[in-house]
Tab-separated table of C-alpha atoms in Angstrom:
chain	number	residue	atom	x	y	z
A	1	UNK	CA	-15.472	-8.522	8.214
A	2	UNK	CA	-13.031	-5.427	7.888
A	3	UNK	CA	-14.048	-2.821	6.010
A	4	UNK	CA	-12.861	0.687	5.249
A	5	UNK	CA	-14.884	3.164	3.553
A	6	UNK	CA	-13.294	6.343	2.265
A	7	UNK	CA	-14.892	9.145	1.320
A	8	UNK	CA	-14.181	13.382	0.464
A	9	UNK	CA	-12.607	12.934	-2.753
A	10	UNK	CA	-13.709	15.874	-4.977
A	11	UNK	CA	-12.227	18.461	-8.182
A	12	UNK	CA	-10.037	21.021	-6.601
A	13	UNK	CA	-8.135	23.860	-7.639
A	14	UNK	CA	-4.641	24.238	-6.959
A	15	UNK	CA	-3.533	25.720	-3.668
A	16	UNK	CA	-7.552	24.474	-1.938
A	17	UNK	CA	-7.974	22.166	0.567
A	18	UNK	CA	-9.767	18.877	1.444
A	19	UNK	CA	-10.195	16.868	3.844
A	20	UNK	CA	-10.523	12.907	3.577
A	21	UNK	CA	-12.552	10.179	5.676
A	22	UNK	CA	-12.451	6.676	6.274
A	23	UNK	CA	-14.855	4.975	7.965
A	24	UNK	CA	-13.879	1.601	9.618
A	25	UNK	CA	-15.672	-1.441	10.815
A	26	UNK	CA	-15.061	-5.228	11.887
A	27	UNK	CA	-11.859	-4.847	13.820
A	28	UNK	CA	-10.839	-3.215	16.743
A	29	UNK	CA	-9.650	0.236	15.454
A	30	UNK	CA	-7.653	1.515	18.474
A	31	UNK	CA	-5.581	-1.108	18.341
A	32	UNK	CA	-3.957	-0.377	14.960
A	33	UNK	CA	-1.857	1.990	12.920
A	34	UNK	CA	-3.487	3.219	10.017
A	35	UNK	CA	-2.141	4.446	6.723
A	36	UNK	CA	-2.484	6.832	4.036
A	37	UNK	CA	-1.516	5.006	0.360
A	38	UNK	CA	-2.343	7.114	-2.605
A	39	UNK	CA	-2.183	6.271	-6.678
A	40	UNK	CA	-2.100	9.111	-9.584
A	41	UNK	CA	-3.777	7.910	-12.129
A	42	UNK	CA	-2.250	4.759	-14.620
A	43	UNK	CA	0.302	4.749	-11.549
A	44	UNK	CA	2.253	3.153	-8.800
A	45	UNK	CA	1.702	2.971	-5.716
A	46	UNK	CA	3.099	6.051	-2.771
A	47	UNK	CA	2.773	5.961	0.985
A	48	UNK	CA	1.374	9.420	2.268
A	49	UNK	CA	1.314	8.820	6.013
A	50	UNK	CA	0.676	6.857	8.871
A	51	UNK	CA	-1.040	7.474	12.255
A	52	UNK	CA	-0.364	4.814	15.751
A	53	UNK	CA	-3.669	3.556	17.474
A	54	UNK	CA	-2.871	6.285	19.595
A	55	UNK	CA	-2.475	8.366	17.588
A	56	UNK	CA	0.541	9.443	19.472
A	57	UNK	CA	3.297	9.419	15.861
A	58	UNK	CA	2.320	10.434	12.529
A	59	UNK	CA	5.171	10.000	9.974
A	60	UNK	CA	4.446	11.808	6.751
A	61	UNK	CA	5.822	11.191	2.924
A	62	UNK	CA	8.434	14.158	2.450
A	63	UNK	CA	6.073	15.079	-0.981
A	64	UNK	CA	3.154	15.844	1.623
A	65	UNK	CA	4.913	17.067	4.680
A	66	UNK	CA	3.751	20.314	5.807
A	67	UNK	CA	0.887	20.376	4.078
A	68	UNK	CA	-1.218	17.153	5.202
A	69	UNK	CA	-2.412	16.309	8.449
A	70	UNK	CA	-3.173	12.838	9.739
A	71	UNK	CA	-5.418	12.523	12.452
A	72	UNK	CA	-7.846	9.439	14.099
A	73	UNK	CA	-10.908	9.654	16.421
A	74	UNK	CA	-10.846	6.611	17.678
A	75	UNK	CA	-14.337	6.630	19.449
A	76	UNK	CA	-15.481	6.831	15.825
A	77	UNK	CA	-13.625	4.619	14.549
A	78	UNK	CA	-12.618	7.338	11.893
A	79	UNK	CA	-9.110	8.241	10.094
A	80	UNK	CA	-8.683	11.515	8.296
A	81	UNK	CA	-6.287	13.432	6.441
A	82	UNK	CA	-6.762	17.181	6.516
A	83	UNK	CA	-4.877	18.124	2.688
A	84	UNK	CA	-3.680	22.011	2.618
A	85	UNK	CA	-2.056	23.820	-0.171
A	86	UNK	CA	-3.059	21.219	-2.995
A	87	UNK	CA	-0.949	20.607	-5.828
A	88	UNK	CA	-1.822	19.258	-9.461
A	89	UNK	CA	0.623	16.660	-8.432
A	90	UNK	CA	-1.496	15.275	-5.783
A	91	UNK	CA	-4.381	14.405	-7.601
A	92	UNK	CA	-4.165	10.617	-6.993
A	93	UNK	CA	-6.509	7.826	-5.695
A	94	UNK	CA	-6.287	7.959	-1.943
A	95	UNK	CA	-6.592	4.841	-0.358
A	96	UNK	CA	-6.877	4.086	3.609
A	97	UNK	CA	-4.913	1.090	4.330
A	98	UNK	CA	-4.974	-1.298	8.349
A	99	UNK	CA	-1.574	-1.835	9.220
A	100	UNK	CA	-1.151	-5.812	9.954
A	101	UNK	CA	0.412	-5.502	13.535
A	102	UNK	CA	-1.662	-4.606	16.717
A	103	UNK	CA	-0.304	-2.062	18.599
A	104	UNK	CA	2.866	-1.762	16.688
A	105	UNK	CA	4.953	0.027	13.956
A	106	UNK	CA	5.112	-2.604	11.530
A	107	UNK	CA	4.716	-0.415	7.992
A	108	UNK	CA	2.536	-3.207	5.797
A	109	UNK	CA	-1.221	-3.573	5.662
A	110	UNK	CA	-3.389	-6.187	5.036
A	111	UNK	CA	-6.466	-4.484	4.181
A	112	UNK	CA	-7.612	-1.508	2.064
A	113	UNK	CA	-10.648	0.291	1.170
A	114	UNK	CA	-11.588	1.463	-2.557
A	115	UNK	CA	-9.910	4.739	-2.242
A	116	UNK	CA	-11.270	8.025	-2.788
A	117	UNK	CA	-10.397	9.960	-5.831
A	118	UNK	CA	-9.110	13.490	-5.363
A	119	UNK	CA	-8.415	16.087	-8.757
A	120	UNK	CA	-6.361	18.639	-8.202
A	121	UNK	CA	-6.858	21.194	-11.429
A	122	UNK	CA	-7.764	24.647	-12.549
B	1	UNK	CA	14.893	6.710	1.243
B	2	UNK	CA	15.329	2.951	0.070
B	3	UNK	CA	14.430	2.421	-3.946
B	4	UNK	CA	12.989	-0.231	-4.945
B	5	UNK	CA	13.189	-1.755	-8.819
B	6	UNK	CA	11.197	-3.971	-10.587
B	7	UNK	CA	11.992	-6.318	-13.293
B	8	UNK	CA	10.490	-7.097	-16.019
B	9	UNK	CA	7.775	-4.164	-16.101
B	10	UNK	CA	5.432	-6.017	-18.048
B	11	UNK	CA	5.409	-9.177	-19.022
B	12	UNK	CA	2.854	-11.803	-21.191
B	13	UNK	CA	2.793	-15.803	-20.209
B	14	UNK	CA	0.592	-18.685	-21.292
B	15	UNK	CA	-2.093	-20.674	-18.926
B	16	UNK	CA	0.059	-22.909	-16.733
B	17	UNK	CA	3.537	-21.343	-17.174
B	18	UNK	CA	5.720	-20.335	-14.346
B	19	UNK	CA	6.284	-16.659	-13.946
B	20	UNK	CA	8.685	-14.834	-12.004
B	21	UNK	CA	9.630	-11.600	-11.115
B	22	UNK	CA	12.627	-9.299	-9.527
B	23	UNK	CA	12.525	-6.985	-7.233
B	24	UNK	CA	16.069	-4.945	-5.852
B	25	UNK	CA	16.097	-2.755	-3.429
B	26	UNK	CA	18.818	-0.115	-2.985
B	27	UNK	CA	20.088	-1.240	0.114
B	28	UNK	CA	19.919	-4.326	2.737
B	29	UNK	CA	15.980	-4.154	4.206
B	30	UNK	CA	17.201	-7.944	5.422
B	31	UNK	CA	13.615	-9.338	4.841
B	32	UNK	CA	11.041	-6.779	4.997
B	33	UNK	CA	9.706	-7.201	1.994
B	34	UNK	CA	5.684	-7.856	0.887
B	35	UNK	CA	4.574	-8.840	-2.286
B	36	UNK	CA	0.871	-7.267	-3.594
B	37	UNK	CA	-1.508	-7.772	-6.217
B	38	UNK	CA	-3.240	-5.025	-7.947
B	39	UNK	CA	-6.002	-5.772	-9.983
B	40	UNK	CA	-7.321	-3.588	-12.298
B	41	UNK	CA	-9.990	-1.274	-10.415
B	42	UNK	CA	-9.094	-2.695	-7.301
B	43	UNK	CA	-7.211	-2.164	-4.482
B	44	UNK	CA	-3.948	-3.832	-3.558
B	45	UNK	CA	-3.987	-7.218	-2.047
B	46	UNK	CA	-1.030	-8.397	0.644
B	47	UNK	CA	0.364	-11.825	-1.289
B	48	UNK	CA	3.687	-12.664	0.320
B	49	UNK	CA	5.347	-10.856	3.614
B	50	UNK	CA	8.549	-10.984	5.459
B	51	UNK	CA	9.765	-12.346	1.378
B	52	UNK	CA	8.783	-15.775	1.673
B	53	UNK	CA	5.815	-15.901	4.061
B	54	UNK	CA	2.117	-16.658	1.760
B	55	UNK	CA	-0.660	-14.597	3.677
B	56	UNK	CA	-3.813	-16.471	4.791
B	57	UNK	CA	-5.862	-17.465	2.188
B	58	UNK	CA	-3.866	-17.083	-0.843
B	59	UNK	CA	-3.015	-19.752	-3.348
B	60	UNK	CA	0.055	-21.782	-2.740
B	61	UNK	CA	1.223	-21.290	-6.296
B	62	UNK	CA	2.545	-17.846	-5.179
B	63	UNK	CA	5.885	-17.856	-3.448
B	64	UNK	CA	8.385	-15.260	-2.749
B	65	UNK	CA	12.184	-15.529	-1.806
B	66	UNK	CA	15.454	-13.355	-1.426
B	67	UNK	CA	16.950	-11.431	1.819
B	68	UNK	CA	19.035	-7.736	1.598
B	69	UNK	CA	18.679	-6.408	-1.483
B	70	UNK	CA	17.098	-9.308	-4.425
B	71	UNK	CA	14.210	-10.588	-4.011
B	72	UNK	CA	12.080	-12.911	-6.247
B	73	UNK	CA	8.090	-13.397	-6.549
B	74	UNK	CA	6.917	-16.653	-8.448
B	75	UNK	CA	3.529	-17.824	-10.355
B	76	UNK	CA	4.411	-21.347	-10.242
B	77	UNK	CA	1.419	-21.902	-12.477
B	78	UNK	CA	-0.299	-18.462	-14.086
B	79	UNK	CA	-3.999	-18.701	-13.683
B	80	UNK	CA	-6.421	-16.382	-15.982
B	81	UNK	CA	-7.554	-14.679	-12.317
B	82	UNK	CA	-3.847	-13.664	-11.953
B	83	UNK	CA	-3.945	-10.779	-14.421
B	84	UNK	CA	-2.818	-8.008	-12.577
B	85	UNK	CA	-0.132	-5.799	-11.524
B	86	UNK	CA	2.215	-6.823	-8.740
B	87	UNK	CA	3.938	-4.354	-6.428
B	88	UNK	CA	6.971	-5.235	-4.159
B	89	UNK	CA	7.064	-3.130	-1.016
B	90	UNK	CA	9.607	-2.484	1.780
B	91	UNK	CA	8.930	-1.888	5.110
B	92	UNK	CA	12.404	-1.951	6.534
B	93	UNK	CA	12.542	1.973	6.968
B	94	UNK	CA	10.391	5.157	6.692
B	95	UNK	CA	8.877	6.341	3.880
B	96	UNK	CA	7.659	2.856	3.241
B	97	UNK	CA	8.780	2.455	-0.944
B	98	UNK	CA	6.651	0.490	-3.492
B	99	UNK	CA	8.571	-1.045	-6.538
B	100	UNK	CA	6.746	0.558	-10.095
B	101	UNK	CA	4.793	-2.560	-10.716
B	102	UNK	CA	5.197	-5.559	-13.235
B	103	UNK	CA	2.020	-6.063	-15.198
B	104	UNK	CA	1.098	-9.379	-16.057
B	105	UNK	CA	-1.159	-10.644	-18.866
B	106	UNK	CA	-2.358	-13.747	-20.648
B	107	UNK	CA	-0.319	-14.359	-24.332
Protein backbone atom coordinates (compact mmCIF):
# COMPACT_ATOMS: atom_id res chain seq x y z
CA UNK A 1 0.00 0.00 0.00
CA UNK A 2 1.43 3.59 -0.85
CA UNK A 3 1.73 5.79 1.68
CA UNK A 4 3.22 9.23 2.21
CA UNK A 5 3.69 10.73 5.47
CA UNK A 6 4.52 14.41 5.75
CA UNK A 7 5.72 15.99 8.46
CA UNK A 8 7.65 19.73 9.69
CA UNK A 9 4.72 21.83 9.49
CA UNK A 10 4.97 24.39 12.35
CA UNK A 11 3.97 28.55 13.29
CA UNK A 12 6.56 30.69 11.70
CA UNK A 13 7.35 34.17 11.50
CA UNK A 14 7.74 35.92 8.40
CA UNK A 15 11.09 35.90 6.66
CA UNK A 16 12.06 32.08 8.93
CA UNK A 17 12.59 29.02 7.47
CA UNK A 18 11.39 25.36 7.49
CA UNK A 19 12.02 22.56 6.18
CA UNK A 20 9.36 19.77 5.18
CA UNK A 21 9.48 15.77 5.10
CA UNK A 22 7.73 13.10 3.54
CA UNK A 23 8.22 9.82 4.30
CA UNK A 24 7.27 7.17 1.63
CA UNK A 25 6.47 3.53 1.60
CA UNK A 26 4.86 0.69 -0.67
CA UNK A 27 6.25 1.67 -4.02
CA UNK A 28 9.42 1.89 -5.49
CA UNK A 29 10.47 5.54 -4.77
CA UNK A 30 13.39 5.98 -7.22
CA UNK A 31 11.42 5.31 -9.84
CA UNK A 32 9.10 8.34 -9.60
CA UNK A 33 8.79 12.09 -9.73
CA UNK A 34 7.50 13.52 -6.76
CA UNK A 35 5.59 16.71 -6.14
CA UNK A 36 5.05 19.52 -3.94
CA UNK A 37 0.97 20.57 -3.92
CA UNK A 38 0.09 23.07 -1.29
CA UNK A 39 -3.59 24.58 -0.08
CA UNK A 40 -4.06 28.04 2.01
CA UNK A 41 -6.60 27.58 4.03
CA UNK A 42 -10.66 27.42 2.63
CA UNK A 43 -8.57 27.23 -0.76
CA UNK A 44 -7.66 25.78 -4.08
CA UNK A 45 -5.34 23.84 -4.91
CA UNK A 46 -1.28 25.26 -6.20
CA UNK A 47 1.59 23.17 -7.46
CA UNK A 48 4.90 24.20 -5.58
CA UNK A 49 7.42 21.90 -7.25
CA UNK A 50 8.46 18.79 -8.54
CA UNK A 51 11.64 16.65 -8.23
CA UNK A 52 12.59 13.43 -11.14
CA UNK A 53 13.47 9.98 -9.48
CA UNK A 54 16.74 11.24 -10.05
CA UNK A 55 16.46 13.88 -8.85
CA UNK A 56 18.27 15.28 -11.78
CA UNK A 57 15.18 18.48 -12.67
CA UNK A 58 13.35 20.33 -10.15
CA UNK A 59 10.81 22.78 -11.69
CA UNK A 60 9.54 25.25 -9.15
CA UNK A 61 6.05 27.43 -8.99
CA UNK A 62 7.27 31.09 -9.97
CA UNK A 63 5.46 32.20 -6.27
CA UNK A 64 8.25 29.92 -4.58
CA UNK A 65 11.19 30.17 -6.87
CA UNK A 66 14.22 31.26 -5.20
CA UNK A 67 13.23 30.67 -2.06
CA UNK A 68 12.30 26.77 -1.86
CA UNK A 69 14.40 23.96 -2.45
CA UNK A 70 13.29 20.51 -3.54
CA UNK A 71 15.42 17.78 -2.84
CA UNK A 72 15.01 13.55 -2.53
CA UNK A 73 17.26 10.95 -0.79
CA UNK A 74 16.31 8.25 -2.42
CA UNK A 75 18.06 5.56 -0.17
CA UNK A 76 15.51 6.90 2.33
CA UNK A 77 12.94 6.96 0.49
CA UNK A 78 12.50 10.69 1.66
CA UNK A 79 11.31 14.04 -0.27
CA UNK A 80 11.93 17.43 1.24
CA UNK A 81 11.45 20.93 0.63
CA UNK A 82 13.92 23.25 2.31
CA UNK A 83 11.36 26.78 2.58
CA UNK A 84 13.62 30.14 2.96
CA UNK A 85 12.43 33.62 3.34
CA UNK A 86 8.73 32.69 4.41
CA UNK A 87 5.94 34.77 3.55
CA UNK A 88 2.38 35.17 5.28
CA UNK A 89 1.29 34.13 1.88
CA UNK A 90 2.68 30.75 2.13
CA UNK A 91 1.04 29.54 5.00
CA UNK A 92 -0.90 26.72 3.24
CA UNK A 93 -1.40 22.92 3.73
CA UNK A 94 1.55 21.27 2.08
CA UNK A 95 0.85 18.16 0.61
CA UNK A 96 3.46 15.53 -1.01
CA UNK A 97 1.93 14.11 -4.01
CA UNK A 98 3.53 10.43 -6.41
CA UNK A 99 3.50 11.41 -9.82
CA UNK A 100 1.53 8.50 -11.87
CA UNK A 101 4.32 7.76 -14.52
CA UNK A 102 7.55 5.73 -13.73
CA UNK A 103 10.46 7.27 -14.74
CA UNK A 104 8.84 10.08 -16.55
CA UNK A 105 7.63 13.77 -16.60
CA UNK A 106 4.09 13.22 -16.68
CA UNK A 107 2.78 16.28 -14.16
CA UNK A 108 -0.43 14.29 -12.41
CA UNK A 109 -0.37 12.14 -9.30
CA UNK A 110 -2.26 9.50 -8.13
CA UNK A 111 -1.53 9.50 -4.59
CA UNK A 112 -1.17 12.02 -1.72
CA UNK A 113 -0.40 12.13 1.83
CA UNK A 114 -2.44 14.29 4.54
CA UNK A 115 -0.32 17.29 4.14
CA UNK A 116 1.47 19.13 6.66
CA UNK A 117 0.25 22.44 7.82
CA UNK A 118 2.69 25.33 7.78
CA UNK A 119 1.63 29.18 9.46
CA UNK A 120 3.45 31.75 8.39
CA UNK A 121 2.62 34.86 11.01
CA UNK A 122 4.02 37.34 13.43
CA UNK B 1 0.98 29.89 -17.56
CA UNK B 2 -2.33 28.08 -18.78
CA UNK B 3 -5.66 29.23 -16.59
CA UNK B 4 -7.95 27.13 -15.90
CA UNK B 5 -11.91 28.09 -15.04
CA UNK B 6 -14.46 26.39 -13.42
CA UNK B 7 -18.10 26.51 -13.83
CA UNK B 8 -20.53 26.53 -11.74
CA UNK B 9 -18.47 27.19 -8.38
CA UNK B 10 -20.88 25.64 -6.26
CA UNK B 11 -23.62 23.92 -6.96
CA UNK B 12 -26.67 21.83 -4.85
CA UNK B 13 -28.42 18.54 -6.59
CA UNK B 14 -30.83 15.92 -5.30
CA UNK B 15 -29.97 11.97 -4.68
CA UNK B 16 -29.91 10.45 -8.16
CA UNK B 17 -29.64 13.57 -10.38
CA UNK B 18 -27.05 14.01 -13.01
CA UNK B 19 -24.50 16.67 -12.36
CA UNK B 20 -22.11 18.23 -14.53
CA UNK B 21 -19.49 20.53 -14.56
CA UNK B 22 -17.14 22.91 -16.92
CA UNK B 23 -13.91 23.33 -16.95
CA UNK B 24 -11.94 25.91 -19.79
CA UNK B 25 -8.70 26.25 -20.02
CA UNK B 26 -6.98 29.29 -21.57
CA UNK B 27 -5.43 27.63 -24.29
CA UNK B 28 -5.33 24.11 -26.28
CA UNK B 29 -3.68 21.44 -23.48
CA UNK B 30 -5.25 18.84 -26.32
CA UNK B 31 -6.19 16.29 -23.54
CA UNK B 32 -4.19 16.65 -20.53
CA UNK B 33 -6.63 17.14 -18.34
CA UNK B 34 -7.47 15.13 -14.73
CA UNK B 35 -10.42 15.44 -12.86
CA UNK B 36 -10.04 15.25 -8.65
CA UNK B 37 -12.13 14.95 -5.76
CA UNK B 38 -11.56 16.81 -2.64
CA UNK B 39 -13.30 15.86 0.26
CA UNK B 40 -13.57 17.83 3.07
CA UNK B 41 -10.39 17.11 5.38
CA UNK B 42 -8.97 15.05 2.88
CA UNK B 43 -6.67 15.01 0.34
CA UNK B 44 -7.35 15.10 -3.38
CA UNK B 45 -8.31 11.98 -5.14
CA UNK B 46 -7.29 11.37 -9.14
CA UNK B 47 -11.08 10.67 -10.74
CA UNK B 48 -10.72 11.03 -14.49
CA UNK B 49 -7.22 11.53 -16.59
CA UNK B 50 -6.21 12.20 -20.08
CA UNK B 51 -10.34 13.90 -19.95
CA UNK B 52 -12.17 10.86 -20.44
CA UNK B 53 -10.09 8.04 -18.93
CA UNK B 54 -11.95 6.72 -15.14
CA UNK B 55 -8.88 5.76 -12.84
CA UNK B 56 -8.87 2.26 -11.27
CA UNK B 57 -11.28 1.79 -8.84
CA UNK B 58 -13.59 4.59 -9.18
CA UNK B 59 -17.29 4.42 -9.83
CA UNK B 60 -18.42 4.31 -13.38
CA UNK B 61 -20.97 7.02 -12.77
CA UNK B 62 -18.09 9.55 -13.13
CA UNK B 63 -17.12 10.43 -16.66
CA UNK B 64 -15.21 13.20 -18.14
CA UNK B 65 -15.05 14.53 -21.83
CA UNK B 66 -13.74 17.56 -23.99
CA UNK B 67 -10.19 18.07 -25.89
CA UNK B 68 -8.26 21.84 -26.27
CA UNK B 69 -9.76 24.10 -24.26
CA UNK B 70 -13.69 22.71 -22.76
CA UNK B 71 -13.87 20.11 -20.93
CA UNK B 72 -16.82 18.49 -19.04
CA UNK B 73 -16.94 16.22 -15.72
CA UNK B 74 -20.32 14.28 -15.10
CA UNK B 75 -22.17 12.64 -11.88
CA UNK B 76 -24.39 10.60 -13.90
CA UNK B 77 -26.14 9.76 -10.67
CA UNK B 78 -25.04 12.04 -7.36
CA UNK B 79 -24.49 9.75 -4.48
CA UNK B 80 -24.55 11.23 -0.69
CA UNK B 81 -20.53 10.01 -0.61
CA UNK B 82 -20.01 12.47 -3.54
CA UNK B 83 -20.09 15.64 -1.45
CA UNK B 84 -17.04 17.25 -2.18
CA UNK B 85 -15.13 19.66 -4.10
CA UNK B 86 -13.87 18.80 -7.56
CA UNK B 87 -10.72 20.27 -9.08
CA UNK B 88 -9.85 20.12 -12.87
CA UNK B 89 -6.11 20.08 -13.48
CA UNK B 90 -3.82 20.47 -16.52
CA UNK B 91 -0.81 18.89 -17.08
CA UNK B 92 -0.12 19.95 -20.61
CA UNK B 93 2.67 22.54 -19.53
CA UNK B 94 4.68 23.76 -16.48
CA UNK B 95 3.42 25.19 -13.66
CA UNK B 96 0.87 22.44 -13.59
CA UNK B 97 -2.73 24.82 -13.00
CA UNK B 98 -5.70 23.60 -10.86
CA UNK B 99 -9.22 25.05 -11.80
CA UNK B 100 -10.76 26.97 -8.27
CA UNK B 101 -12.99 24.09 -7.46
CA UNK B 102 -16.86 23.46 -7.84
CA UNK B 103 -18.35 22.42 -4.54
CA UNK B 104 -21.00 20.06 -4.57
CA UNK B 105 -23.72 19.39 -1.98
CA UNK B 106 -26.92 17.49 -1.33
CA UNK B 107 -30.36 19.95 -1.79
Amino acid sequence: EVQLVESGGVVVQPGGSLRLSCAASGFTFDDYTMHWVRQAPGKGLEWVSLISWDGGSTYYADSVKGRFTISRDNSKNSLYLQMNSLRTEDTALYYCAKDIARRELLYYFDYWGQGTLVTVSS
Amino acid sequence: DIQMTQSPSSLSASVGDRVTITCQASQDISNYLNWYQQKPGKAPKLLIYDASNLETGVPSRFSGSGSGTDFTFTISSLQPEDIATYYCQQYDNLPVTFGPGTKVDIK
